[in-house]
């Protein structure tokens, strides 16, 4: 296989990953120890993020014509890329958290759902909670509402029958709900 063909395989690999991605974060990982790098890779892998070091020229060819083309200006020096497929802010969050202990790790730039951010912008993006937090809060609120309705129905039924023997548990509603 010729050298150009080998490079094209790498470019195609990056392109395929980026086609499915919702975000990509570019970092400078110089100075990380092997143990630190291994731990970072483990955390990212567990979150479903692809993290790899590629040559800048390969990434440069791969981002052409994609939503990640804005990263071209940041392909200088050693670069690692974290590619997310589901939650676009999860990689930035993990990397930012890891940066607090590994002082040598730095954001270069990132593209989140088609918008390119520089290093400062990525710090701000990292502070956005992942989709799991609002979804779990909404899920909790939905169960709270369901519980409220069940309690109301049981209380109404109890009042109709005026017999507590059918309902051995005492229901206590502490939250008031406004009616529209």
Coordinates of C-alpha atoms in Angstrom, one line a residue:
X1 CA 0.0 0.0 0.0
X2 CA 1.4 3.4 -1.0
X3 CA 2.0 6.1 1.6
X4 CA -0.8 8.3 0.1
X5 CA -3.3 5.4 0.3
X6 CA -2.4 4.8 4.0
X7 CA -3.0 8.4 4.8
X8 CA -6.3 8.3 2.9
X9 CA -7.5 5.5 5.1
X10 CA -6.8 7.6 8.2
X11 CA -8.6 10.6 6.7
X12 CA -11.6 8.5 5.8
X13 CA -11.7 7.1 9.4
X14 CA -11.8 10.6 10.9
X15 CA -14.4 11.7 8.3
X16 CA -16.6 8.7 9.1
X17 CA -16.5 9.5 12.8
X18 CA -17.2 13.2 12.2
X19 CA -20.2 12.5 10.0
X20 CA -21.9 10.8 13.0
X21 CA -20.7 13.3 15.5
X22 CA -22.6 16.1 17.3
X23 CA -19.5 17.7 18.6
X24 CA -15.7 17.6 18.5
X25 CA -13.3 19.1 21.0
X26 CA -9.6 19.8 20.2
X27 CA -7.1 19.7 23.1
X28 CA -3.4 20.1 23.6
X29 CA -2.5 17.1 25.7
X30 CA 1.3 17.7 25.9
X31 CA 2.8 17.0 29.3
X32 CA 0.2 14.4 30.4
X33 CA 1.8 11.4 32.1
X34 CA 0.9 7.9 30.8
X35 CA -1.2 7.3 33.9
X36 CA -3.1 10.6 33.4
X37 CA -3.6 10.0 29.7
X38 CA -4.9 6.5 30.4
X39 CA -7.3 7.7 33.1
X40 CA -8.6 10.5 30.8
X41 CA -9.1 8.0 27.9
X42 CA -11.0 5.7 30.3
X43 CA -13.4 8.4 31.4
X44 CA -14.1 9.5 27.9
X45 CA -14.6 6.0 26.6
X46 CA -17.1 5.3 29.4
X47 CA -19.0 8.3 28.3
X48 CA -19.1 7.1 24.7
X49 CA -16.5 9.6 23.4
X50 CA -13.8 8.8 20.9
X51 CA -10.5 10.3 21.9
X52 CA -7.5 10.0 19.7
X53 CA -4.4 11.8 18.6
X54 CA -4.2 12.3 14.8
X55 CA -1.7 14.3 12.7
X56 CA -3.0 17.8 12.1
X57 CA -2.7 17.4 8.3
X58 CA -5.0 14.3 8.4
X59 CA -7.6 16.1 10.5
X60 CA -7.3 19.1 8.2
X61 CA -8.3 17.0 5.2
X62 CA -11.0 15.2 7.2
X63 CA -12.8 18.4 8.3
X64 CA -13.1 19.9 4.8
X65 CA -16.7 20.4 3.8
X66 CA -18.1 19.4 7.2
X67 CA -19.6 21.3 10.1
X68 CA -16.2 20.9 11.8
X69 CA -14.3 23.0 9.2
X70 CA -13.9 25.8 11.8
X71 CA -11.3 23.7 13.6
X72 CA -8.8 24.2 10.7
X73 CA -7.4 27.3 12.3
X74 CA -6.5 25.4 15.4
X75 CA -4.5 22.5 13.9
X76 CA -1.1 23.7 15.2
X77 CA 1.2 21.7 17.5
X78 CA 0.2 18.4 19.1
X79 CA -3.6 17.9 19.0
X80 CA -6.0 15.3 20.3
X81 CA -9.6 15.2 19.4
X82 CA -12.6 14.1 21.4
X83 CA -15.6 13.2 19.3
X84 CA -19.1 12.9 20.8
X85 CA -22.0 11.2 19.2
X86 CA -24.9 11.7 21.6
X87 CA -24.6 14.5 24.2
X88 CA -22.6 17.3 22.6
X89 CA -21.3 18.8 25.8
X90 CA -20.2 15.6 27.6
X91 CA -16.6 15.6 26.2
X92 CA -16.1 19.3 27.1
X93 CA -17.4 18.6 30.6
X94 CA -15.1 15.6 31.2
X95 CA -12.1 17.4 29.8
X96 CA -12.7 20.5 31.8
X97 CA -13.1 18.5 35.0
X98 CA -9.9 16.6 34.2
X99 CA -8.1 19.9 33.5
X100 CA -8.4 20.8 37.2
X101 CA -6.1 18.0 38.2
X102 CA -4.0 17.8 35.0
X103 CA -2.8 21.4 34.6
X104 CA -1.0 20.7 31.3
X105 CA -4.2 19.7 29.4
X106 CA -5.7 22.7 27.6
X107 CA -8.6 23.4 25.3
X108 CA -7.7 24.5 21.8
X109 CA -11.2 24.8 20.2
X110 CA -14.3 22.8 19.6
X111 CA -17.4 22.6 17.5
X112 CA -20.7 22.0 19.2
X113 CA -23.6 21.2 17.0
X114 CA -22.1 23.2 14.1
X115 CA -20.8 26.2 16.1
X116 CA -17.1 26.7 16.5
X117 CA -15.7 27.9 19.8
X118 CA -12.2 28.9 20.8
X119 CA -10.6 27.8 24.1
X120 CA -12.4 30.4 26.2
X121 CA -15.7 29.4 24.6
X122 CA -15.1 25.8 25.3
X123 CA -14.6 26.6 29.0
X124 CA -18.0 28.1 29.0
X125 CA -19.5 25.2 27.1
X126 CA -18.0 22.8 29.6
X127 CA -20.1 24.4 32.3
X128 CA -23.3 23.6 30.5
X129 CA -24.9 20.5 32.2
X130 CA -25.1 17.4 30.1
X131 CA -28.5 16.4 28.7
X132 CA -28.8 13.8 31.4
X133 CA -29.2 16.4 34.2
X134 CA -32.2 18.2 32.8
X135 CA -33.7 15.0 31.5
X136 CA -33.4 13.3 35.0
X137 CA -34.8 16.4 36.6
X138 CA -37.8 16.4 34.2
X139 CA -38.2 12.7 34.8
X140 CA -38.2 13.3 38.6
X141 CA -40.8 16.1 38.2
X142 CA -43.0 13.9 36.0
X143 CA -43.0 11.2 38.7
X144 CA -43.7 13.8 41.3
X145 CA -46.7 14.9 39.3
X146 CA -47.9 11.3 38.9
X147 CA -47.5 10.7 42.6
X148 CA -49.5 13.8 43.3
X149 CA -52.3 12.8 41.1
X150 CA -52.5 9.2 42.5
X151 CA -52.6 10.7 46.0
X152 CA -55.4 13.0 45.1
X153 CA -57.4 10.2 43.5
X154 CA -57.0 8.0 46.6
X155 CA -58.0 10.8 48.9
X156 CA -61.1 11.6 46.8
X157 CA -62.0 7.9 46.7
X158 CA -61.5 7.7 50.5
X159 CA -63.8 10.7 51.0
X160 CA -66.5 9.1 48.8
X161 CA -66.4 5.8 50.8
X162 CA -65.7 7.3 54.2
X163 CA -64.1 4.0 55.1
X164 CA -60.4 4.1 56.0
X165 CA -60.2 0.3 56.2
X166 CA -59.8 0.0 52.4
X167 CA -56.8 2.4 52.6
X168 CA -54.4 1.3 55.3
X169 CA -51.8 3.9 54.5
X170 CA -52.2 7.5 55.5
X171 CA -51.6 9.9 52.7
X172 CA -50.0 13.3 53.3
X173 CA -49.7 15.8 50.6
X174 CA -47.2 18.5 51.4
X175 CA -46.9 20.2 48.1
X176 CA -49.7 22.4 46.7
X177 CA -50.5 22.4 43.1
X178 CA -52.1 25.4 41.3
X179 CA -55.0 24.6 39.1
X180 CA -55.3 26.4 35.8

